Amino acid sequence: MPKAVNVRVTTMDAELEFAIQPSTTGKQLFDQVVKTIGLREVWYFGLQYMDGKGYYTWLKLDKKVSSQDVKKENPLQFKFRAKFFPEDVSEELIQDITQKLFFLQVKEGILSDEVYCPPETAVLLASYSVQAKFGDYNKEVHRPGYLLSERLLPHRVLEQHKLSREQWEERIQVWHEEHRGMLKEDAMLEYLKIAQDLEMYGVNYFDIKNKKGTELWLGVDALGLNIYEKDDKLTPKIGFPWSEIRNISFNDKKFIIKPIDKKSPDFVFYAPRLRINKRILQLCMGNHELYMRRRKPDTIEVQQMKAQAREEKQQKQMERAQLENEKKKREAIEKEKEQMEREKQDLMLRLYQFEEKTKKAEKDLQDQLQRAMMLEQERRRAEEEAARLEAERQAALVAKEELARQAENQKKSQEQLAAELAEHTAKITLLEEAKRRKEEEADTWQLRAKEAQTDLEKTKEELHMVMTAPPPPPPPPMYDHLDDNSDSEENASTHSADLQTEGINDHRNEEDRLTEAEKNERVQKQLRALTSELAQARDESKNTQNDLLHSENVRAGRDKYKTLRQIRQGNTKQRIDEFEAL
């Protein structure tokens, strides 16, 4: 039995290993891969490998894997990649897995700078990729530093701005917060909708020369063939939509494209290697086929896939709505619990204040009672002193009378009696004065005692009111809411492909297309804000050739689709003449 061959296939997010037979064809291996990852939109993808000469080549599906010039390793290495790109991701990509594979591949192209992306767009795209990975921003979970280990921006953009990694994180985090409520799948689609408007998105570039020998770039993409000058991959100079081409062929290094307009001459260019011509022909045939397919009614298979995708999306939306509902309920319960806890704390505080007030009132009452007792004692002392003085006065009066009698009876000398009388009279006067003062003092103490009594009664009334006030209401109850091999001469024969153009609805509507920024006001505002914000930190001395070209295009009001309209103007002959003149 033939010995099995080990194969490793690397997708954008996984590594798959298979054991295949020497007789296994490229298609059998491809089918095994797509079945494993659950992919049905297979027409975009292919298996890529490095050949014996170090060039990346697409695996031919109709030939045995073992007969192709795959670099000899164990296991054999293949990359599962998008070979063709859709014109409009939101209209064409059906499955979530397809969207994810495109998202990851396009993101890698942008981060590695294979696809030029201006800084403001790079930051906005980074925020969508963060949403696609982390979901909604949550400050409790996404602590400072949560993006520091993430590869989010092209190295060029980091170098061109005087910002630390922490400052980049702060800016991307702000835009991450803007996407709250967006599903991860939707974030990937939004990323692709913006990325597909980049000039280099989905373009395969090849070195070519025209008959004059001018070095140029040929760009092959979903919409047709474009010609670029050697120093500018962003702005094509001449364009040919797939609907204008009826036959593509090459012989050795000469490539001939026959237009549908038979009055027009053939479009001829030269590629440096036979291997490149084979690749160009394959890409042209595949892109043309998809271009035509998009302009015809959907096949039954695609209709079924779209219907299934709609059902799955509706189901996801229902599940999300249910989750959101549950989340809102939980949040409401948490808020209710927090409110109840706040009310409880408030009641506890009021109860404490009430107790403190009661204690103070009781203390004031005790102080006033003690003061009243002291005043009463002072009053009694004053009364007793007054009584004593009164007794002394009475005794003095008696003594006076007695002396008077004695004076009369004994007939003492008038001077002695007068002196004694004057003495007693002065003493009586002093005693009367002292008595009067004591009476006034007693009256004062009596008045103060009355005031104290009045204060005491008021305090008793206040205490009574405090003690009899209704108690604070109890806290509300708590509820538990709850992807050619050879340049040998045997392959130098003519290779040709007729391109069918019948039965399509060709309005070349891609020429009237608007970029996502023009269609979406929110994206427009976000890009304007980011442009203004990044300008302050921009180091203009580090601008690349592509930055300068992009800035010039922006100043001239050009974008991918406006340029497309411009480079397709005039008839096919005029554009071929223009190509030959380059």
Coordinates of C-alpha atoms in Angstrom, one line a residue:
M1 CA 0.0 0.0 0.0
P2 CA 1.4 3.4 -1.0
K3 CA 2.8 5.4 1.9
A4 CA 0.6 8.3 3.1
V5 CA 1.9 11.9 2.8
N6 CA 1.5 14.3 5.8
V7 CA 0.1 17.7 4.9
R8 CA -0.3 20.8 7.1
V9 CA -2.8 23.4 6.0
T10 CA -2.7 26.8 7.7
T11 CA -5.8 28.9 7.6
M12 CA -5.9 32.5 8.9
D13 CA -6.7 31.2 12.4
A14 CA -5.9 27.5 12.6
E15 CA -3.6 24.7 11.6
L16 CA -5.0 21.6 10.1
E17 CA -3.1 18.3 9.5
F18 CA -4.1 15.6 7.1
A19 CA -2.6 12.3 5.8
I20 CA -3.2 12.1 2.0
Q21 CA -2.4 9.4 -0.5
P22 CA 0.1 9.9 -3.4
S23 CA -3.0 9.8 -5.7
T24 CA -4.9 12.6 -3.9
T25 CA -5.7 15.5 -6.2
G26 CA -5.6 19.1 -5.3
K27 CA -9.4 19.2 -5.3
Q28 CA -9.7 16.3 -2.9
L29 CA -7.4 18.0 -0.5
F30 CA -9.2 21.3 -1.0
D31 CA -12.6 19.7 -0.3
Q32 CA -11.2 18.1 2.8
V33 CA -10.1 21.5 4.1
V34 CA -13.4 23.3 3.4
K35 CA -15.4 20.5 4.9
T36 CA -13.3 20.6 8.1
I37 CA -13.8 24.3 8.6
G38 CA -17.5 24.3 7.5
L39 CA -17.0 26.6 4.5
R40 CA -19.4 26.6 1.6
E41 CA -18.4 29.8 -0.3
V42 CA -15.5 27.9 -1.8
W43 CA -15.1 29.9 -5.1
Y44 CA -13.1 32.7 -3.4
F45 CA -10.4 30.4 -1.9
G46 CA -7.4 28.3 -2.9
L47 CA -4.4 26.5 -1.5
Q48 CA -1.1 28.2 -1.8
Y49 CA 2.3 26.7 -1.5
M50 CA 6.0 27.6 -2.0
D51 CA 7.5 25.8 -5.0
G52 CA 11.0 24.5 -5.4
K53 CA 12.3 27.9 -6.6
G54 CA 10.8 29.8 -3.6
Y55 CA 7.8 31.3 -5.4
Y56 CA 4.3 31.1 -3.9
T57 CA 2.0 29.3 -6.3
W58 CA -1.7 28.2 -6.2
L59 CA -2.3 24.4 -6.1
K60 CA -3.9 23.1 -9.2
L61 CA -7.1 21.3 -8.2
D62 CA -7.2 19.0 -11.3
K63 CA -3.7 17.5 -10.7
K64 CA -2.3 15.2 -8.1
V65 CA -0.7 17.1 -5.1
S66 CA 2.3 14.8 -5.4
S67 CA 2.9 15.8 -9.1
Q68 CA 3.1 19.5 -8.3
D69 CA 6.3 21.3 -7.4
V70 CA 5.6 21.6 -3.7
K71 CA 8.7 22.3 -1.6
K72 CA 9.8 19.0 -0.1
E73 CA 9.0 19.2 3.6
N74 CA 7.4 16.9 6.2
P75 CA 4.6 17.7 6.5
L76 CA 4.0 19.5 3.2
Q77 CA 3.0 23.1 3.9
F78 CA 0.0 24.8 2.4
K79 CA -1.8 28.1 3.2
F80 CA -5.6 28.3 2.8
R81 CA -6.1 31.8 1.4
A82 CA -8.6 34.0 -0.5
K83 CA -7.6 34.0 -4.1
F84 CA -10.4 36.1 -5.4
F85 CA -12.2 39.0 -3.7
P86 CA -15.8 40.1 -3.7
E87 CA -16.8 43.5 -5.2
D88 CA -19.0 44.3 -2.2
V89 CA -18.6 42.3 1.0
S90 CA -22.0 43.3 2.4
E91 CA -23.8 42.1 -0.7
E92 CA -21.8 38.9 -1.5
L93 CA -20.3 37.3 1.6
I94 CA -22.9 35.0 3.1
Q95 CA -21.4 32.8 5.8
D96 CA -19.9 34.1 9.0
I97 CA -16.8 31.9 8.5
T98 CA -16.3 33.5 5.0
Q99 CA -16.5 36.9 6.5
K100 CA -14.1 36.0 9.3
L101 CA -11.5 34.5 6.9
F102 CA -11.6 37.6 4.7
F103 CA -11.4 39.8 7.8
L104 CA -8.3 38.1 9.1
Q105 CA -6.6 38.1 5.7
V106 CA -7.4 41.7 4.8
K107 CA -6.3 42.8 8.3
E108 CA -3.0 41.0 7.9
G109 CA -2.5 42.7 4.5
I110 CA -3.1 46.1 6.1
L111 CA -0.9 45.5 9.2
S112 CA 2.0 44.2 7.1
D113 CA 1.5 47.3 4.8
E114 CA 0.9 45.1 1.7
V115 CA -2.3 47.1 1.4
Y116 CA -1.7 50.8 2.0
C117 CA -4.1 52.3 4.6
P118 CA -4.0 56.0 5.7
P119 CA -3.4 56.5 9.5
E120 CA -6.9 57.7 10.4
T121 CA -8.5 54.8 8.6
A122 CA -6.0 52.4 10.3
V123 CA -7.0 53.6 13.8
L124 CA -10.8 53.3 13.0
L125 CA -10.2 49.8 11.5
A126 CA -8.2 48.9 14.7
S127 CA -11.2 49.8 16.8
Y128 CA -13.4 47.5 14.8
S129 CA -10.9 44.6 15.1
V130 CA -10.9 45.2 18.9
Q131 CA -14.7 45.0 19.0
A132 CA -14.5 41.8 16.9
K133 CA -12.1 40.3 19.4
F134 CA -13.3 41.6 22.8
G135 CA -16.9 42.5 22.2
D136 CA -18.3 45.5 24.0
Y137 CA -15.9 47.7 26.0
N138 CA -16.2 47.1 29.8
K139 CA -14.1 49.3 32.0
E140 CA -14.3 46.6 34.8
V141 CA -12.8 44.0 32.4
H142 CA -10.8 46.0 29.9
R143 CA -8.3 47.6 32.3
P144 CA -5.5 49.9 31.1
G145 CA -3.0 47.9 29.1
Y146 CA -5.5 45.5 27.6
L147 CA -4.4 46.4 24.1
L148 CA -0.7 46.8 24.6
S149 CA 0.1 43.2 23.5
E150 CA -2.3 43.4 20.5
R151 CA -1.0 44.1 16.9
L152 CA -3.4 46.7 15.8
L153 CA -1.6 49.2 13.5
P154 CA 0.9 49.1 10.6
H155 CA 4.5 49.8 11.8
R156 CA 4.5 52.7 9.4
V157 CA 1.7 54.4 11.2
L158 CA 3.3 53.9 14.6
E159 CA 6.6 55.4 13.3
Q160 CA 4.9 58.4 11.8
H161 CA 3.3 59.7 15.0
K162 CA 4.9 60.8 18.3
L163 CA 2.6 58.7 20.5
S164 CA 3.4 56.0 23.0
R165 CA 1.8 52.6 23.0
E166 CA -0.3 53.8 26.0
Q167 CA -1.5 56.9 24.0
W168 CA -2.4 54.7 21.0
E169 CA -4.4 52.5 23.3
E170 CA -6.3 55.4 24.8
R171 CA -7.3 56.6 21.3
I172 CA -8.3 53.1 20.1
Q173 CA -10.2 52.5 23.3
V174 CA -12.3 55.7 22.8
W175 CA -13.4 54.4 19.4
H176 CA -13.8 50.9 20.8
E177 CA -16.4 52.3 23.2
E178 CA -18.3 53.9 20.2
H179 CA -19.1 50.4 18.9
R180 CA -21.1 49.3 22.0
G181 CA -23.9 46.9 21.1
M182 CA -22.2 45.7 17.9
L183 CA -21.9 41.9 17.4
K184 CA -18.4 40.6 16.7
E185 CA -19.5 39.3 13.3
D186 CA -21.0 42.8 12.4
A187 CA -17.7 44.4 13.5
M188 CA -15.8 42.2 11.1
L189 CA -18.2 43.2 8.3
E190 CA -17.9 46.9 9.1
Y191 CA -14.1 46.5 9.0
L192 CA -14.3 44.9 5.5
K193 CA -16.8 47.5 4.2
I194 CA -14.3 50.3 5.0
A195 CA -11.2 48.2 3.9
Q196 CA -12.7 47.3 0.5
D197 CA -12.5 51.1 -0.4
L198 CA -8.7 51.1 0.0
E199 CA -7.0 51.4 -3.4
M200 CA -4.8 48.3 -3.1
Y201 CA -7.5 46.1 -1.6
G202 CA -7.9 42.8 -3.5
V203 CA -5.4 43.8 -6.2
N204 CA -2.8 41.4 -7.5
Y205 CA 0.1 43.4 -9.0
F206 CA 2.4 42.0 -11.8
D207 CA 5.5 43.5 -13.4
I208 CA 4.8 44.1 -17.2
K209 CA 6.1 46.2 -20.1
N210 CA 4.3 47.6 -23.1
K211 CA 5.6 47.5 -26.7
K212 CA 7.9 50.5 -26.0
G213 CA 9.4 48.6 -23.1
T214 CA 8.1 51.0 -20.4
E215 CA 8.0 49.2 -17.0
L216 CA 4.5 49.2 -15.6
W217 CA 2.3 47.4 -13.1
L218 CA -0.7 45.3 -14.2
G219 CA -3.4 45.1 -11.5
V220 CA -5.8 42.3 -11.6
D221 CA -8.9 42.5 -9.4
A222 CA -12.6 41.7 -9.1
L223 CA -13.6 44.6 -11.4
G224 CA -11.1 44.2 -14.3
L225 CA -7.5 45.0 -15.4
N226 CA -5.9 48.3 -14.5
I227 CA -2.5 49.7 -15.6
Y228 CA -0.3 51.6 -13.1
E229 CA 2.9 53.6 -13.5
K230 CA 5.9 52.0 -11.8
D231 CA 6.0 54.5 -8.9
D232 CA 2.3 54.5 -8.1
K233 CA 0.3 51.5 -7.0
L234 CA -2.5 53.6 -5.7
T235 CA -3.7 55.4 -8.7
P236 CA -4.3 53.4 -11.9
K237 CA -3.9 55.3 -15.2
I238 CA -5.9 53.1 -17.6
G239 CA -8.7 50.6 -16.8
F240 CA -10.5 47.8 -18.7
P241 CA -13.6 46.2 -17.1
W242 CA -14.1 42.5 -17.5
S243 CA -17.2 43.1 -19.6
E244 CA -15.0 44.6 -22.4
I245 CA -12.7 41.5 -22.7
R246 CA -13.6 38.4 -24.8
N247 CA -10.3 36.5 -24.9
I248 CA -7.1 36.3 -23.0
S249 CA -4.0 34.4 -24.2
F250 CA -0.3 34.3 -24.0
N251 CA 2.6 32.8 -25.9
D252 CA 5.9 32.7 -24.0
K253 CA 6.2 36.1 -22.4
K254 CA 3.7 37.9 -24.7
F255 CA 0.3 38.4 -23.3
I256 CA -2.6 39.3 -25.7
I257 CA -6.0 40.5 -24.6
K258 CA -8.8 40.7 -27.2
P259 CA -11.5 43.3 -26.6
I260 CA -15.2 42.7 -27.4
D261 CA -15.0 45.8 -29.6
K262 CA -13.6 44.2 -32.7
K263 CA -12.6 47.6 -34.2
S264 CA -10.2 47.9 -31.3
P265 CA -6.6 46.6 -31.6
D266 CA -5.4 43.8 -29.3
F267 CA -4.1 44.9 -25.9
V268 CA -0.6 43.5 -25.7
F269 CA 1.9 43.5 -22.9
Y270 CA 5.0 41.4 -21.9
A271 CA 5.7 39.7 -18.5
P272 CA 9.2 38.7 -17.4
R273 CA 8.5 35.0 -16.8
L274 CA 6.3 32.3 -18.3
R275 CA 5.3 31.4 -14.7
I276 CA 3.9 34.9 -14.2
N277 CA 1.8 34.7 -17.4
K278 CA 0.3 31.4 -16.2
R279 CA -0.7 33.0 -12.9
I280 CA -2.1 36.1 -14.6
L281 CA -4.2 33.9 -16.9
Q282 CA -5.6 31.9 -13.9
L283 CA -6.5 35.1 -12.0
C284 CA -8.1 36.7 -15.0
M285 CA -10.3 33.6 -15.7
G286 CA -11.3 33.3 -12.1
N287 CA -12.1 37.0 -11.5
H288 CA -13.9 37.2 -14.9
E289 CA -16.1 34.2 -14.0
L290 CA -17.0 35.8 -10.6
Y291 CA -17.6 39.1 -12.3
M292 CA -20.1 37.5 -14.7
R293 CA -21.7 35.4 -12.0
R294 CA -22.4 38.5 -9.9
R295 CA -24.3 40.0 -12.8
K296 CA -26.6 37.0 -13.3
P297 CA -29.4 35.7 -11.0
D298 CA -28.2 33.7 -8.1
T299 CA -27.9 29.9 -8.5
I300 CA -30.2 27.7 -6.5
E301 CA -27.3 26.8 -4.2
V302 CA -26.5 30.5 -3.5
Q303 CA -30.2 31.2 -2.9
Q304 CA -30.4 28.4 -0.4
M305 CA -27.2 29.6 1.3
K306 CA -28.5 33.1 1.6
A307 CA -31.9 31.9 2.9
Q308 CA -30.1 29.8 5.5
A309 CA -27.8 32.7 6.4
R310 CA -30.9 35.0 6.8
E311 CA -32.5 32.4 9.1
E312 CA -29.3 32.0 11.2
K313 CA -29.0 35.8 11.4
Q314 CA -32.6 36.2 12.5
Q315 CA -32.1 33.4 15.1
K316 CA -29.0 35.2 16.3
Q317 CA -30.8 38.5 16.5
M318 CA -33.6 36.8 18.5
E319 CA -31.1 35.3 20.8
R320 CA -29.3 38.6 21.2
A321 CA -32.5 40.4 21.9
Q322 CA -33.3 37.8 24.5
L323 CA -29.9 38.2 26.0
E324 CA -30.2 41.9 25.9
N325 CA -33.6 41.6 27.6
E326 CA -32.1 39.4 30.3
K327 CA -29.2 41.7 30.7
K328 CA -31.5 44.7 31.1
K329 CA -33.5 42.8 33.7
R330 CA -30.4 41.9 35.6
E331 CA -29.2 45.5 35.4
A332 CA -32.6 46.7 36.6
I333 CA -32.4 44.3 39.5
E334 CA -28.9 45.4 40.3
K335 CA -30.0 49.1 40.2
E336 CA -33.0 48.2 42.4
K337 CA -30.7 46.5 44.9
E338 CA -28.3 49.4 44.8
Q339 CA -31.2 51.8 45.3
M340 CA -32.5 49.8 48.2
E341 CA -29.0 49.6 49.7
R342 CA -28.7 53.4 49.3
E343 CA -32.1 53.9 50.9
K344 CA -31.1 51.5 53.7
Q345 CA -27.9 53.4 54.3
D346 CA -29.9 56.7 54.2
L347 CA -32.4 55.3 56.8
M348 CA -29.5 54.0 58.9
L349 CA -28.0 57.5 58.8
R350 CA -31.3 59.1 59.7
L351 CA -31.8 56.7 62.5
Y352 CA -28.3 57.5 63.8
Q353 CA -29.1 61.2 63.6
F354 CA -32.4 60.6 65.3
E355 CA -30.6 58.7 68.2
E356 CA -28.0 61.4 68.4
K357 CA -30.7 64.1 68.6
T358 CA -32.5 62.2 71.3
K359 CA -29.4 61.7 73.3
K360 CA -28.6 65.5 73.0
A361 CA -32.2 66.3 74.1
E362 CA -32.0 64.0 77.1
K363 CA -28.6 65.6 78.1
D364 CA -30.0 69.1 77.7
L365 CA -32.9 68.1 79.9
Q366 CA -30.6 66.7 82.6
D367 CA -28.5 69.9 82.4
Q368 CA -31.6 72.0 82.8
L369 CA -33.0 69.9 85.7
Q370 CA -29.7 70.2 87.5
R371 CA -29.7 74.0 86.8
A372 CA -33.2 74.3 88.1
M373 CA -32.3 72.4 91.3
M374 CA -29.3 74.7 91.9
L375 CA -31.5 77.8 91.3
E376 CA -34.1 76.4 93.8
Q377 CA -31.4 75.9 96.4
E378 CA -30.1 79.5 95.9
R379 CA -33.7 80.8 96.2
R380 CA -34.1 78.9 99.5
R381 CA -30.9 80.2 100.8
A382 CA -31.9 83.8 99.9
E383 CA -35.3 83.3 101.6
E384 CA -33.6 81.9 104.7
E385 CA -31.1 84.8 104.8
A386 CA -34.0 87.2 104.4
A387 CA -35.9 85.6 107.3
R388 CA -32.8 85.7 109.4
L389 CA -32.3 89.4 108.7
E390 CA -36.0 90.0 109.4
A391 CA -35.6 88.3 112.8
E392 CA -32.6 90.4 113.5
R393 CA -34.5 93.5 112.5
Q394 CA -37.4 92.5 114.8
A395 CA -34.9 91.9 117.6
A396 CA -33.4 95.3 117.0
L397 CA -36.8 96.9 117.1
V398 CA -37.5 95.1 120.4
A399 CA -34.1 96.2 121.7
K400 CA -34.9 99.8 120.6
E401 CA -38.2 99.8 122.4
E402 CA -36.6 98.3 125.4
L403 CA -33.9 100.9 125.4
A404 CA -36.5 103.6 125.0
R405 CA -38.3 102.2 128.0
Q406 CA -35.1 101.9 129.9
A407 CA -34.3 105.5 128.9
E408 CA -37.5 106.6 130.3
N409 CA -37.5 104.4 133.4
Q410 CA -33.9 104.9 134.4
K411 CA -33.7 108.5 133.1
K412 CA -30.2 108.1 131.9
S413 CA -28.4 111.0 130.5
Q414 CA -29.8 112.3 127.3
E415 CA -26.4 112.2 125.5
Q416 CA -25.8 108.5 126.4
L417 CA -29.2 107.5 125.3
A418 CA -29.0 109.7 122.2
A419 CA -25.7 108.1 121.3
E420 CA -27.0 104.6 121.9
L421 CA -30.2 105.5 120.1
A422 CA -28.2 106.9 117.1
E423 CA -26.1 103.7 117.2
H424 CA -29.1 101.5 117.1
T425 CA -30.8 103.7 114.5
A426 CA -27.7 103.4 112.2
K427 CA -27.6 99.7 112.8
I428 CA -31.3 99.4 112.0
T429 CA -30.8 101.5 108.8
L430 CA -27.9 99.1 107.8
L431 CA -30.0 96.1 108.6
E432 CA -33.0 97.4 106.6
E433 CA -30.7 98.2 103.6
A434 CA -29.2 94.7 103.8
K435 CA -32.7 93.2 104.1
R436 CA -33.8 95.2 101.0
R437 CA -30.8 93.9 99.1
K438 CA -31.5 90.3 100.1
E439 CA -35.1 90.7 99.1
E440 CA -34.0 92.0 95.7
E441 CA -31.6 89.1 95.4
A442 CA -34.4 86.7 96.4
D443 CA -36.6 88.2 93.8
T444 CA -33.9 87.8 91.2
W445 CA -33.4 84.2 92.1
Q446 CA -37.2 83.7 92.1
L447 CA -37.3 85.1 88.5
R448 CA -34.5 83.0 87.3
A449 CA -36.1 79.9 88.9
K450 CA -39.3 80.7 86.9
E451 CA -37.3 81.0 83.7
A452 CA -35.5 77.7 84.4
Q453 CA -38.9 76.1 85.1
T454 CA -40.2 77.5 81.7
D455 CA -37.1 76.2 79.9
L456 CA -37.6 72.8 81.6
E457 CA -41.2 72.6 80.5
K458 CA -40.2 73.5 76.9
T459 CA -37.4 70.9 76.9
K460 CA -39.9 68.3 78.2
E461 CA -42.3 69.2 75.4
E462 CA -39.5 68.9 72.7
L463 CA -38.5 65.5 74.1
H464 CA -42.1 64.4 74.2
M465 CA -42.4 65.4 70.5
V466 CA -39.2 63.6 69.5
M467 CA -40.2 60.5 71.5
T468 CA -43.7 60.4 70.0
A469 CA -42.7 61.1 66.3
P470 CA -43.5 58.2 64.0
P471 CA -40.5 55.9 63.4
P472 CA -38.7 56.0 59.9
P473 CA -40.3 53.6 57.4
P474 CA -38.6 50.2 57.1
P475 CA -36.5 49.5 54.0
P476 CA -38.5 48.1 51.0
P477 CA -38.4 44.3 50.8
M478 CA -35.4 42.7 48.9
Y479 CA -36.5 40.6 45.9
D480 CA -34.2 38.0 44.3
H481 CA -35.2 38.9 40.6
L482 CA -34.0 37.6 40.0
D483 CA -3.7 30.1 -2.2
D484 CA 2.9 26.9 -13.5
N485 CA 5.1 25.1 -11.6
S486 CA 7.5 25.1 -14.6
D487 CA 9.2 27.6 -16.9
S488 CA 10.3 24.8 -19.2
E489 CA 9.9 25.2 -23.0
E490 CA 7.3 22.5 -23.2
N491 CA 5.0 24.9 -21.5
A492 CA 5.8 27.8 -23.9
S493 CA 2.9 26.9 -26.2
T494 CA 0.0 29.3 -26.5
H495 CA -2.5 29.3 -23.6
S496 CA -5.8 30.9 -24.3
A497 CA -9.2 31.5 -22.5
D498 CA -12.4 32.7 -24.1
L499 CA -14.4 34.8 -21.7
Q500 CA -18.2 34.5 -22.0
T501 CA -20.1 37.8 -21.7
E502 CA -23.6 36.7 -22.7
G503 CA -26.7 37.0 -20.5
I504 CA -25.4 39.4 -18.0
N505 CA -26.9 42.6 -16.7
D506 CA -23.9 44.8 -17.2
H507 CA -24.5 48.3 -16.2
R508 CA -20.9 48.8 -14.9
N509 CA -22.6 50.1 -11.8
E510 CA -19.3 49.8 -9.9
E511 CA -18.3 53.1 -11.6
D512 CA -21.1 54.9 -9.8
R513 CA -20.3 53.4 -6.5
L514 CA -19.7 55.5 -3.3
T515 CA -17.1 54.7 -0.7
E516 CA -18.3 53.7 2.8
A517 CA -17.2 57.0 4.1
E518 CA -19.4 58.9 1.6
K519 CA -22.4 56.6 2.3
N520 CA -22.1 56.5 6.1
E521 CA -22.1 59.8 7.8
R522 CA -21.0 58.3 11.1
V523 CA -17.8 56.8 9.5
Q524 CA -17.3 60.2 7.8
K525 CA -17.4 62.0 11.1
Q526 CA -15.1 59.5 12.8
L527 CA -12.5 59.7 10.0
R528 CA -12.6 63.6 10.1
A529 CA -12.1 63.5 13.9
L530 CA -9.3 61.0 13.7
T531 CA -7.5 63.0 10.9
S532 CA -7.7 66.2 13.1
E533 CA -6.5 64.3 16.2
L534 CA -3.6 62.5 14.6
A535 CA -2.4 65.6 12.7
Q536 CA -1.2 67.1 16.0
A537 CA 1.2 64.1 16.6
R538 CA 2.2 63.5 13.0
D539 CA 5.8 63.6 11.9
E540 CA 5.6 64.8 8.3
S541 CA 9.3 64.0 7.7
K542 CA 8.4 60.3 7.9
N543 CA 5.8 60.3 5.1
T544 CA 6.2 57.5 2.6
Q545 CA 5.7 57.7 -1.2
N546 CA 2.2 56.1 -0.7
D547 CA 1.4 58.7 2.0
L548 CA 2.2 61.5 -0.5
L549 CA 0.3 59.9 -3.3
H550 CA -2.7 59.4 -1.0
S551 CA -2.6 63.0 0.2
E552 CA -2.5 64.2 -3.4
N553 CA -5.5 62.0 -4.3
V554 CA -7.5 63.4 -1.3
R555 CA -6.6 67.0 -2.3
A556 CA -7.7 66.3 -5.9
G557 CA -11.0 64.8 -4.6
R558 CA -10.2 61.3 -6.0
D559 CA -11.2 58.0 -4.5
K560 CA -11.1 54.4 -5.7
Y561 CA -14.4 54.6 -7.6
K562 CA -14.0 58.1 -9.0
T563 CA -10.6 57.1 -10.4
L564 CA -12.2 54.0 -11.9
R565 CA -14.7 56.1 -13.8
Q566 CA -11.9 58.4 -15.0
I567 CA -9.6 55.6 -16.3
R568 CA -12.4 53.9 -18.2
Q569 CA -13.4 57.0 -20.1
G570 CA -13.3 56.8 -23.9
N571 CA -13.6 53.7 -26.1
T572 CA -11.4 50.6 -25.7
K573 CA -9.2 51.7 -28.7
Q574 CA -8.5 55.1 -27.1
R575 CA -7.4 53.4 -23.9
I576 CA -5.2 50.8 -25.6
D577 CA -3.5 53.7 -27.6
E578 CA -3.0 55.5 -24.3
F579 CA -1.4 52.3 -22.8
E580 CA 1.0 52.0 -25.8
A581 CA 2.0 55.7 -25.3
L582 CA 3.0 55.2 -21.7

